[in-house]
Structure formats: C-alpha cells, structure tokens
Short mmCIF file of C-alpha atoms in Angstrom, two decimals:
data_model
loop_
_atom_site.label_atom_id
_atom_site.label_comp_id
_atom_site.label_asym_id
_atom_site.label_seq_id
_atom_site.Cartn_x
_atom_site.Cartn_y
_atom_site.Cartn_z
CA MET A 1 77.68 20.45 97.24
CA ASN A 2 79.40 23.29 95.38
CA VAL A 3 78.05 26.73 96.16
CA ARG A 4 78.75 29.43 93.66
CA ARG A 5 79.67 32.92 94.92
CA GLY A 6 76.72 35.27 94.54
CA PHE A 7 78.70 38.54 94.62
CA ASP A 8 81.18 39.50 91.93
CA GLY A 9 82.97 41.69 94.44
CA ALA A 10 83.89 38.60 96.50
CA LYS A 11 85.39 36.64 93.63
CA ARG A 12 89.10 35.88 93.59
CA GLY A 13 91.31 36.10 90.56
CA ALA A 14 93.56 38.40 88.61
CA ARG A 15 91.31 41.41 89.18
CA GLY A 16 91.54 40.99 92.95
CA ALA A 17 95.29 40.44 93.05
CA GLY A 18 96.93 42.94 95.39
CA TRP A 19 93.62 44.04 96.89
CA ASN A 20 94.29 43.40 100.57
CA THR A 21 91.42 44.16 102.90
CA SER A 22 91.17 44.17 106.68
CA GLY A 23 88.51 42.71 108.92
CA GLY A 24 89.56 44.70 111.96
CA THR A 25 87.53 47.32 113.75
CA ILE A 26 87.88 50.97 112.85
CA ASN A 27 89.90 51.46 116.03
CA ALA A 28 92.36 48.72 115.05
CA GLU A 29 92.80 50.24 111.59
CA LEU A 30 93.37 53.72 113.01
CA ALA A 31 95.82 52.63 115.70
CA GLY A 32 98.97 52.92 113.60
CA SER A 33 97.71 55.33 110.95
CA LEU A 34 96.01 58.21 112.75
CA SER A 35 99.05 60.43 113.31
CA ILE A 36 100.27 59.96 109.71
CA LEU A 37 96.84 60.69 108.24
CA ARG A 38 96.46 63.74 110.46
CA ASN A 39 99.88 65.20 109.61
CA ARG A 40 99.47 64.63 105.87
CA SER A 41 95.99 66.11 105.88
CA ARG A 42 97.21 69.22 107.67
CA ASP A 43 100.04 69.55 105.15
CA LEU A 44 97.51 69.47 102.31
CA VAL A 45 95.46 72.27 103.86
CA ARG A 46 98.63 74.32 104.34
CA ASN A 47 100.03 73.81 100.84
CA ASN A 48 97.22 72.79 98.49
CA PRO A 49 94.99 75.73 97.52
CA TYR A 50 92.06 73.49 96.60
CA MET A 51 92.03 71.72 99.97
CA LYS A 52 92.30 75.04 101.79
CA ARG A 53 89.39 76.36 99.75
CA ALA A 54 87.29 73.25 100.43
CA VAL A 55 87.73 73.60 104.20
CA ASN A 56 86.85 77.30 104.07
CA VAL A 57 83.70 76.54 102.04
CA LEU A 58 82.59 73.92 104.57
CA CYS A 59 83.18 76.25 107.53
CA SER A 60 81.28 79.12 105.93
CA ASN A 61 78.29 76.92 105.06
CA ILE A 62 78.12 74.79 108.23
CA VAL A 63 78.82 77.56 110.74
CA GLY A 64 78.83 80.88 108.90
CA ILE A 65 79.09 83.50 111.65
CA GLY A 66 77.74 81.02 114.20
CA ILE A 67 74.83 78.69 114.89
CA VAL A 68 72.76 80.50 117.51
CA PRO A 69 70.24 79.18 120.05
CA LYS A 70 66.66 80.25 120.59
CA PHE A 71 65.56 80.63 124.24
CA THR A 72 61.98 81.21 125.36
CA ASP A 73 63.11 83.45 128.21
CA PRO A 74 64.47 86.76 126.81
CA THR A 75 66.59 87.29 129.92
CA VAL A 76 68.32 83.95 129.38
CA ALA A 77 68.82 84.76 125.69
CA LYS A 78 70.38 88.12 126.58
CA GLU A 79 72.77 86.63 129.14
CA TYR A 80 73.81 83.81 126.80
CA LYS A 81 74.50 86.29 124.02
CA LYS A 82 76.75 88.33 126.31
CA TRP A 83 78.70 85.20 127.29
CA ALA A 84 78.96 83.88 123.72
CA ARG A 85 80.19 87.20 122.36
CA GLY A 86 82.82 88.15 124.89
CA GLU A 87 83.64 85.64 127.62
CA CYS A 88 83.42 82.08 126.27
CA ASP A 89 86.94 81.63 124.87
CA ALA A 90 89.62 80.57 127.36
CA ASN A 91 92.21 82.24 125.11
CA ASN A 92 90.18 85.48 125.03
CA LEU A 93 90.47 85.66 121.24
CA LEU A 94 87.24 84.45 119.64
CA ASN A 95 83.53 84.50 120.26
CA PHE A 96 81.49 81.29 120.23
CA GLY A 97 80.96 81.54 116.46
CA GLY A 98 84.72 81.62 115.95
CA LEU A 99 85.16 78.58 118.18
CA GLN A 100 82.56 76.72 116.10
CA VAL A 101 84.62 77.44 112.99
CA GLN A 102 87.68 75.98 114.73
CA LEU A 103 85.72 72.84 115.56
CA VAL A 104 84.47 72.26 112.02
CA ARG A 105 87.89 73.03 110.51
CA SER A 106 89.50 70.50 112.84
CA ILE A 107 87.07 67.75 111.79
CA TRP A 108 88.08 67.95 108.13
CA GLU A 109 91.72 68.79 108.71
CA SER A 110 92.54 66.65 111.77
CA GLY A 111 89.54 64.36 112.27
CA GLU A 112 88.78 65.30 115.87
CA VAL A 113 88.96 68.09 118.42
CA LEU A 114 88.55 68.44 122.18
CA ILE A 115 86.59 71.09 124.08
CA ARG A 116 87.48 71.34 127.75
CA PHE A 117 85.22 73.14 130.20
CA ARG A 118 87.14 75.59 132.37
CA THR A 119 85.28 76.83 135.46
CA ARG A 120 86.75 80.12 136.65
CA ARG A 121 87.13 81.67 140.09
CA PRO A 122 85.02 84.64 141.27
CA GLN A 123 88.07 86.92 141.23
CA ASP A 124 88.43 86.38 137.48
CA GLY A 125 85.58 88.85 137.04
CA LEU A 126 83.38 86.84 134.67
CA ARG A 127 79.63 87.24 134.91
CA VAL A 128 79.23 83.53 134.08
CA PRO A 129 82.43 81.85 135.35
CA LEU A 130 82.76 79.36 132.48
CA GLN A 131 85.09 79.29 129.49
CA LEU A 132 85.83 76.82 126.71
CA GLN A 133 89.33 75.62 125.83
CA VAL A 134 89.64 74.10 122.35
CA LEU A 135 92.41 71.49 122.06
CA GLU A 136 93.65 69.52 119.07
CA GLY A 137 93.24 65.75 119.10
CA ASP A 138 97.01 65.40 119.60
CA TYR A 139 96.44 66.05 123.30
CA LEU A 140 94.89 62.58 123.61
CA ASP A 141 97.42 59.97 124.70
CA SER A 142 97.00 57.40 121.93
CA SER A 143 99.35 54.96 123.68
CA LYS A 144 96.81 54.44 126.48
CA THR A 145 95.22 51.21 125.31
CA LEU A 146 94.69 48.72 128.11
CA GLN A 147 92.15 46.78 130.13
CA PHE A 148 91.78 47.04 133.90
CA GLU A 149 89.36 46.06 136.61
CA GLY A 150 86.13 47.94 136.07
CA GLY A 151 86.77 49.14 132.53
CA PHE A 152 89.14 49.55 129.62
CA CYS A 153 90.93 52.26 127.67
CA ILE A 154 91.28 52.62 123.88
CA ALA A 155 93.69 55.16 122.39
CA GLY A 156 93.41 57.50 125.38
CA VAL A 157 89.62 57.23 125.84
CA GLN A 158 88.50 55.40 129.00
CA PHE A 159 85.27 53.38 129.28
CA ASN A 160 83.46 51.49 132.00
CA LEU A 161 82.29 47.91 131.54
CA LEU A 162 79.04 49.13 129.97
CA GLY A 163 81.00 50.89 127.22
CA GLN A 164 80.22 54.39 128.50
CA ARG A 165 82.93 57.03 128.31
CA THR A 166 84.26 57.90 131.73
CA GLY A 167 87.22 60.12 130.88
CA TYR A 168 90.19 61.01 128.73
CA TRP A 169 93.95 60.78 129.17
CA LEU A 170 95.31 64.18 128.14
CA PHE A 171 98.77 65.68 127.94
CA ASP A 172 99.41 69.02 129.64
CA GLN A 173 100.89 70.38 126.41
CA HIS A 174 100.66 69.65 122.72
CA PRO A 175 103.22 66.91 121.90
CA GLY A 176 104.41 68.93 118.91
CA GLU A 177 104.86 72.23 120.74
CA VAL A 178 108.37 73.71 120.46
CA ALA A 179 108.44 74.63 124.15
CA ASN A 180 107.52 71.23 125.57
CA LEU A 181 111.02 69.74 125.69
CA ALA A 182 111.38 70.44 129.39
CA LYS A 183 107.91 69.16 130.19
CA SER A 184 107.02 65.64 131.24
CA MET A 185 104.92 64.02 128.54
CA THR A 186 102.86 62.04 131.02
CA SER A 187 99.14 62.13 130.41
CA LYS A 188 96.59 62.78 133.16
CA PHE A 189 93.05 61.52 133.53
CA VAL A 190 90.26 64.08 133.00
CA PRO A 191 86.63 63.07 133.71
CA ALA A 192 84.31 62.85 130.71
CA SER A 193 82.02 65.47 132.27
CA GLU A 194 84.77 68.07 131.74
CA VAL A 195 85.59 67.25 128.11
CA ILE A 196 83.70 67.12 124.83
CA HIS A 197 85.36 64.84 122.27
CA PHE A 198 84.01 65.98 118.92
CA PHE A 199 84.45 63.86 115.80
CA ASN A 200 82.20 62.54 113.06
CA GLY A 201 80.41 59.90 115.11
CA MET A 202 78.15 58.93 112.20
CA GLY A 203 80.75 56.55 110.78
CA ARG A 204 81.33 52.95 111.77
CA PRO A 205 79.70 51.74 115.02
CA GLY A 206 82.14 51.52 117.91
CA GLN A 207 84.45 54.21 116.54
CA VAL A 208 86.44 55.81 119.38
CA ARG A 209 88.69 58.31 117.60
CA GLY A 210 88.11 60.48 114.56
CA PHE A 211 90.18 60.53 111.39
CA PRO A 212 90.52 63.44 108.92
CA GLU A 213 87.66 63.77 106.45
CA LEU A 214 90.29 64.81 103.87
CA ALA A 215 92.20 61.54 104.29
CA ILE A 216 90.63 60.10 101.15
CA ASN A 217 92.15 62.96 99.12
CA ILE A 218 95.73 62.61 100.34
CA TRP A 219 97.22 60.84 97.33
CA LYS A 220 94.87 62.35 94.77
CA ALA A 221 95.74 65.89 95.90
CA ARG A 222 99.47 65.13 96.04
CA ASP A 223 99.48 63.58 92.56
CA THR A 224 97.57 66.57 91.21
CA ASN A 225 100.17 68.91 92.69
CA LEU A 226 102.98 66.93 91.04
CA TYR A 227 101.12 66.93 87.73
CA GLN A 228 100.72 70.70 87.84
CA GLU A 229 104.40 71.16 88.72
CA ALA A 230 105.43 68.96 85.78
CA GLU A 231 103.23 70.97 83.43
CA LEU A 232 104.68 74.22 84.77
CA LEU A 233 108.22 72.92 84.22
CA ARG A 234 107.32 71.98 80.65
CA LYS A 235 106.07 75.51 80.04
CA LYS A 236 109.30 76.96 81.43
CA LEU A 237 111.33 74.79 79.06
CA GLU A 238 109.22 75.88 76.12
CA ALA A 239 110.08 79.50 76.93
CA CYS A 240 113.73 78.78 76.09
CA PHE A 241 115.43 77.26 73.06
CA SER A 242 117.32 74.28 74.44
CA VAL A 243 120.33 73.97 72.09
CA PHE A 244 122.73 71.10 71.53
CA VAL A 245 125.81 71.70 69.32
CA VAL A 246 127.29 68.69 67.46
CA SER A 247 130.86 69.28 66.31
CA PRO A 248 133.44 67.09 64.49
CA ASP A 249 136.15 68.67 66.66
CA SER A 250 137.16 66.19 69.37
CA GLN A 251 138.40 69.05 71.57
CA PHE A 252 135.05 70.83 71.46
CA ARG A 253 133.10 70.83 74.71
CA ALA A 254 129.35 70.34 74.28
CA GLY A 255 127.18 73.30 75.18
CA VAL A 256 126.44 76.83 74.13
CA ALA A 257 129.33 79.18 74.58
CA GLY A 258 128.94 81.68 77.32
CA GLY A 259 132.55 82.68 77.99
CA LEU A 260 135.20 81.76 80.54
CA ASP A 261 135.03 82.01 84.32
CA GLU A 262 137.74 83.41 86.62
CA LYS A 263 139.61 80.07 86.49
CA GLY A 264 139.53 79.84 82.72
CA ARG A 265 136.83 77.23 82.58
CA ARG A 266 134.30 77.32 79.77
CA THR A 267 130.78 78.36 80.77
CA GLU A 268 127.53 77.88 78.91
CA SER A 269 124.37 79.94 79.08
CA LEU A 270 120.91 79.88 77.54
CA SER A 271 118.30 82.63 77.37
CA PRO A 272 114.97 83.06 75.57
CA GLY A 273 115.36 84.27 71.96
CA MET A 274 119.15 83.85 71.93
CA ILE A 275 120.89 83.23 68.57
CA GLN A 276 124.24 81.37 68.73
CA TYR A 277 126.56 81.36 65.69
CA ILE A 278 128.52 78.15 65.11
CA GLN A 279 131.53 77.08 63.03
CA PRO A 280 131.26 75.38 59.64
CA GLY A 281 130.77 71.65 59.98
CA GLU A 282 128.97 71.95 63.30
CA ASP A 283 125.35 70.96 63.64
CA ILE A 284 122.79 72.30 66.07
CA LYS A 285 119.71 70.56 67.46
CA PHE A 286 116.86 71.95 69.53
CA ALA A 287 115.17 70.12 72.39
CA ALA A 288 111.40 70.23 71.90
CA PRO A 289 109.45 69.08 75.02
CA ALA A 290 106.47 66.98 74.05
CA ALA A 291 103.21 68.87 74.42
CA THR A 292 100.66 67.56 76.90
CA ASP A 293 97.25 67.09 75.30
CA GLY A 294 94.11 67.34 77.39
CA TYR A 295 95.73 68.92 80.43
CA GLU A 296 92.68 70.98 81.33
CA ALA A 297 90.28 68.04 80.91
CA ALA A 298 92.49 65.77 83.02
CA MET A 299 92.70 68.40 85.74
CA ARG A 300 88.93 68.77 85.82
CA VAL A 301 88.48 65.01 86.30
CA ASP A 302 90.94 64.97 89.20
CA LEU A 303 89.52 68.11 90.79
CA ARG A 304 85.99 66.71 90.64
CA ALA A 305 87.19 63.60 92.46
CA MET A 306 88.92 65.78 95.08
CA ALA A 307 85.78 67.88 95.53
CA ALA A 308 83.71 64.73 96.08
CA GLY A 309 86.22 63.53 98.66
CA ALA A 310 86.07 66.89 100.45
CA ASP A 311 82.22 66.91 100.46
CA VAL A 312 81.95 70.09 98.39
CA THR A 313 81.04 70.73 94.78
CA TYR A 314 83.62 71.20 92.04
CA GLU A 315 82.45 74.77 91.49
CA GLN A 316 82.76 75.63 95.19
CA MET A 317 86.27 74.23 95.45
CA THR A 318 87.68 75.73 92.25
CA GLY A 319 85.56 78.84 91.65
CA ASP A 320 85.05 77.59 88.07
CA TYR A 321 81.40 78.14 87.11
CA SER A 322 81.95 77.97 83.35
CA GLN A 323 80.10 74.66 82.98
CA VAL A 324 77.12 75.28 85.25
CA ASN A 325 73.70 76.80 84.64
CA PHE A 326 70.89 77.77 87.02
CA THR A 327 69.31 74.30 87.11
CA SER A 328 72.51 72.32 87.62
CA GLY A 329 73.76 74.89 90.12
CA ARG A 330 70.57 74.62 92.14
CA MET A 331 70.68 70.80 92.08
CA GLY A 332 74.23 70.88 93.40
CA LYS A 333 73.24 73.40 96.04
CA ILE A 334 70.29 71.27 97.23
CA GLU A 335 72.47 68.16 97.60
CA PHE A 336 75.16 70.14 99.37
CA ARG A 337 72.64 71.74 101.74
CA GLY A 338 71.34 68.28 102.63
CA PHE A 339 74.83 67.21 103.66
CA VAL A 340 75.42 70.45 105.59
CA GLU A 341 72.16 70.17 107.55
CA GLN A 342 72.86 66.53 108.33
CA PHE A 343 76.22 67.43 109.86
CA GLN A 344 74.82 70.47 111.66
CA PHE A 345 71.89 68.81 113.39
CA LEU A 346 73.07 65.20 113.73
CA ALA A 347 76.66 65.89 114.81
CA LEU A 348 77.53 69.47 115.75
CA VAL A 349 74.34 70.35 117.65
CA PRO A 350 73.89 67.19 119.78
CA MET A 351 77.58 66.48 120.38
CA VAL A 352 78.75 70.03 121.11
CA LEU A 353 76.21 72.86 121.13
CA ASP A 354 73.57 71.19 123.32
CA ARG A 355 76.20 70.15 125.86
CA VAL A 356 77.77 73.60 125.94
CA ALA A 357 74.36 75.26 126.42
CA ALA A 358 73.44 72.84 129.22
CA ARG A 359 76.73 73.45 131.02
CA TRP A 360 76.39 77.22 130.60
CA ALA A 361 72.85 77.15 132.04
CA ALA A 362 74.02 75.16 135.09
CA VAL A 363 76.94 77.51 135.80
CA ALA A 364 74.86 80.65 135.13
CA PHE A 365 72.19 79.41 137.55
CA LEU A 366 74.76 78.74 140.28
CA ALA A 367 76.21 82.21 139.67
CA GLY A 368 72.75 83.76 140.15
CA VAL A 369 72.59 85.12 136.61
CA ILE A 370 69.51 83.15 135.50
CA LYS A 371 66.66 81.59 137.50
CA SER A 372 66.67 78.04 136.14
CA ALA A 373 69.43 75.50 135.54
CA SER A 374 67.35 73.83 132.83
CA ALA A 375 67.07 76.90 130.59
CA THR A 376 68.23 75.08 127.47
CA PRO A 377 67.51 76.25 123.90
CA GLU A 378 64.33 75.20 122.13
CA GLU A 379 66.19 75.03 118.83
CA TRP A 380 69.29 76.24 117.00
CA SER A 381 69.26 78.57 114.00
CA ALA A 382 71.78 77.75 111.29
CA PRO A 383 73.45 80.43 109.11
CA ARG A 384 71.41 82.09 106.39
CA VAL A 385 71.23 80.32 103.03
CA PRO A 386 71.85 82.74 100.14
CA LEU A 387 69.45 82.31 97.21
CA LEU A 388 70.81 81.67 93.72
CA ASP A 389 67.88 83.53 92.14
CA PRO A 390 65.96 85.47 94.83
CA LEU A 391 63.01 86.25 92.55
CA ARG A 392 62.34 82.66 91.45
CA GLU A 393 63.13 80.96 94.76
CA SER A 394 61.21 83.44 96.91
CA GLN A 395 58.14 82.83 94.74
CA GLY A 396 58.53 79.13 95.47
CA TYR A 397 58.58 79.74 99.21
CA LYS A 398 55.55 82.01 98.85
CA VAL A 399 53.56 79.26 97.14
CA LEU A 400 54.54 76.72 99.81
CA VAL A 401 53.44 79.05 102.61
CA GLU A 402 50.18 80.07 100.92
CA ASN A 403 49.26 76.42 100.29
CA ARG A 404 50.08 75.63 103.94
CA ILE A 405 52.71 73.07 103.01
CA ILE A 406 55.18 74.77 105.35
CA SER A 407 54.68 77.55 107.87
CA ARG A 408 55.99 81.06 107.43
CA ALA A 409 58.26 80.56 110.44
CA GLU A 410 59.65 77.36 108.94
CA ALA A 411 60.43 79.16 105.67
CA GLN A 412 62.26 81.86 107.64
CA ARG A 413 64.24 79.29 109.61
CA GLU A 414 65.15 77.43 106.42
CA LEU A 415 66.60 80.65 105.06
CA GLY A 416 68.60 81.12 108.26
CA TYR A 417 66.49 83.82 109.92
CA ASP A 418 65.06 83.96 113.44
CA PRO A 419 61.23 84.18 112.99
CA GLU A 420 60.67 86.26 116.15
CA GLN A 421 63.40 88.72 115.25
CA MET A 422 62.08 88.94 111.70
CA ASP A 423 58.52 89.61 112.90
CA ALA A 424 59.74 92.34 115.24
CA GLU A 425 61.73 94.02 112.45
CA ILE A 426 58.81 93.76 110.01
CA ALA A 427 56.46 95.28 112.62
CA ALA A 428 58.94 98.11 113.13
CA ASP A 429 59.04 98.72 109.36
CA VAL A 430 55.23 98.84 109.22
CA LEU A 431 55.19 101.34 112.08
CA LEU A 432 57.68 103.57 110.29
CA GLN A 433 55.60 103.48 107.12
CA ASP A 434 52.60 104.80 109.07
CA ILE A 435 54.53 107.78 110.44
CA PRO A 436 53.81 111.03 108.57
CA SER A 437 56.68 112.98 107.11
CA GLY A 438 58.45 115.14 109.71
CA GLN A 439 57.13 113.15 112.69
CA SER A 440 59.40 110.84 114.72
CA GLY A 441 58.52 107.34 115.85
CA SER A 442 58.30 108.44 119.49
CA ASP A 443 55.94 111.29 118.55
CA ARG A 444 53.73 108.84 116.70
CA GLN A 445 53.66 106.46 119.64
CA THR A 446 52.76 109.32 122.01
CA GLN A 447 49.94 110.41 119.71
CA ARG A 448 48.55 106.86 119.62
CA ILE A 449 48.51 106.72 123.43
CA LEU A 450 46.66 110.05 123.55
CA ASP A 451 44.15 108.86 120.97
CA GLU A 452 43.44 105.68 122.92
CA THR A 453 43.01 107.53 126.24
CA PRO A 454 39.31 108.03 127.19
#
C-alpha cells in the first residue's frame, strides 16, 4: 500500500536539495558550535551598531534600573534595599540593578551566565555577609561530558540519575583572560546550591547550556555590514573622476601624470575635480561606477529581519520612526511588552531573582539582621512602562478601573509603580494641599493633634 506524504515540508526533491537537518538533541547540536556562536555574537555587539542598540533596548525594557521586590515586613524591605544598593556585588562596582543588566546582556550576547554565591567572613564588615559574583559562561568546562556511577555530566553540568543538577565544573579563571597563562586550566566541582546557571530555559526540553539569542542574526548582520561598506566605497569612487588615458604611443605608461619620484619613476595621482590635459591623438575615458537602485529599501528589509531576530522592533533598533503612526506604534509596543513580561516573570524572576532573595533571607537571618529565614518577596515590580500618549492611555486605565475590570493597584503595577509607595506619596500630596499658606507640614500635624485632644 502506497502512502502519500501529508506534509509538503517533508517532501524530497529539488527544493529540498542541500537542506540537511539534524535529529540530535539541542545539547548534541551545541557541543561543537557553542564557542563559535558565542564569539561571533560578541563580535557583532562590539562592531555592529544595530546589534549593540538592540541589546541596550532589551536591557532597558526588561530590567530598566532594576526589578525590585515587595516585602510585607518593612524592616526586611529596608535591609534588603541596603544590601542591594551597596553590598551585593563581589566586585564592589554595581548595585543589584546593574547586575541584572549584566545578566540580561549576557543572555543575548553570550547565551548564558553564571551567578556564584560568595559567603563572606565576619571581618569583611558586611551587614549581610553575602555577595554575588557574575561569571561568563566560558567558566564552564565544556569538555566535561561523561557518565559515572550515580550520575552523568554534560558540557560541564553534572546531574544525578534523576536528572537533577548537582553541580558545575568551573575554571578558576576565564579561559580567555590574558593573565591565565601561568594558571592550571583544570576545572573544579562547585555544588549546584552555590551557583545559578541562567539561560533561556524556555527553549527545547532537556537543554543544558544556553546559546546566544543573537545567533540567528550572525550572517544577516555580517552581510548587511558588507553591503553598507560596498555602498560606501561606491560613493567614495563617485567623488573622484577615475581617468584612463588611451595613447597611440607605445612608450606611454597608462595613468594620469603626477610627476616623478626621487628615483625617476613616473607617478600618477587623482583628486576630485582635477582636469588633466593630454596630447593630440590620445583618448581619455572615465570610470563610472554603476549606481545601486533601491539601497534604502533593501536595507530596511534586512534591518527588519535583524530586528525580528533580536526580539525588538525595527523602530527600536534603528531609531527610524518615519513609517510609524500612533496605532502601529502602540501595536508594536503591546507585542514587545508581551515578550518582555514573558521573559521577566517566566525566566529572570524564577531562575535568578527568587533564588537570590531566598539565599539573602537565609544569610540575613543567620546574621541576626532579620527575624525570619523565609522572608521572601510577595511579588516583583518591573520597570515603569512609559506611555506613548499619556492622555489617551491614562483614560483607558481609568475606564478599566472604574468598571472594575482591573484594580487600581494592578494598573499601578502594570505601569511599573509600587502601589503602596504611590498611595503614601498621594496621601502626602493631599496633606500638603490642606496646609494653609505660610504653615509647615509639622505645624499642621501639631494643630490636628491639638484639635483631636479632648
């Protein structure tokens, strides 16, 4: 019985010639490609302005100045804020918001990043003796792929027989560091409880390592760079008259006369607007580079594809808003916000922020700073979302709240504000409005206490 193929995509023939696909796992496909993808992606971010811009846009929208937690206990919130602002970074350079930017940047540029918990000694003088060390994925020993009694290891990540991560094989130094020549590049085992391996875990099931989110743009971005360089070279040639002299004299050397050098050799030169007189019987021809039609349109097509591969909009990546209006801009913003929130609350929060907060609470409790080791955040507040048209969009939120479709607190959270902080500031504004001219807030409060006293 002959069974006909039901999917055109599975048919063989001339259209499928040269289309070689793999049936291996994502780990097998990454095994020999990860370092190349990572290095090329980093090169793009260093040298391609559009890729650099795309990464900056993603960091500013996903993290902003930091995703902050909300604690029910104000004492816990105060202590966490002190730690996040001044003591969390093992390099003593950034606050926790800055570290979050590093994490997100590494996902798109390198595909993965490591956060290592560093518990400090009492003499280090930290109120909460915990710091975070951010390491690039290069620290993972990718050559560690083996099976042993009680578990197995894939690309530097060790598992038990149940498939649970038990630890990581890490180098002491970055393999690409200039000062590591005298160091032994032997990896050491670090328990999983001491390391957070952050990558986009929402990809294929069973994925162990992360690959750069910009990997899909590698060739497209490189070809676009070459195209722009070719167009620039054409423009440079057009700025000069390229001249070729044809002479019947067999002793005549081709070129435009420019004089003789110190050894008596003929030299030629060419400059914009130059007029060269020639002898009778000689002919002169000009090189006219062929003009490139549709350069701008072709660039827009390629840049839109690159923006899609980088998970940003064309307008965000290029700064070109000439072909967008309020409606199309808002539609693009809504789709982009959906992607941003998905990454924030399905990847960054559960994989990193929740674990960091839980570890901080445990260490702070042991240090006697807080009273409970389970003082974890109720929720996380993402950065504020700027409105395209505050008047129109705020009216929409007002209608939703008045019709009880969403709560006022939910509307505030959606805009990136902390409802409790907002309510406190609004109450303070109302109090100031009630204060007569020339009377301070403390005077008004004192007068209210006197009025309420029997």
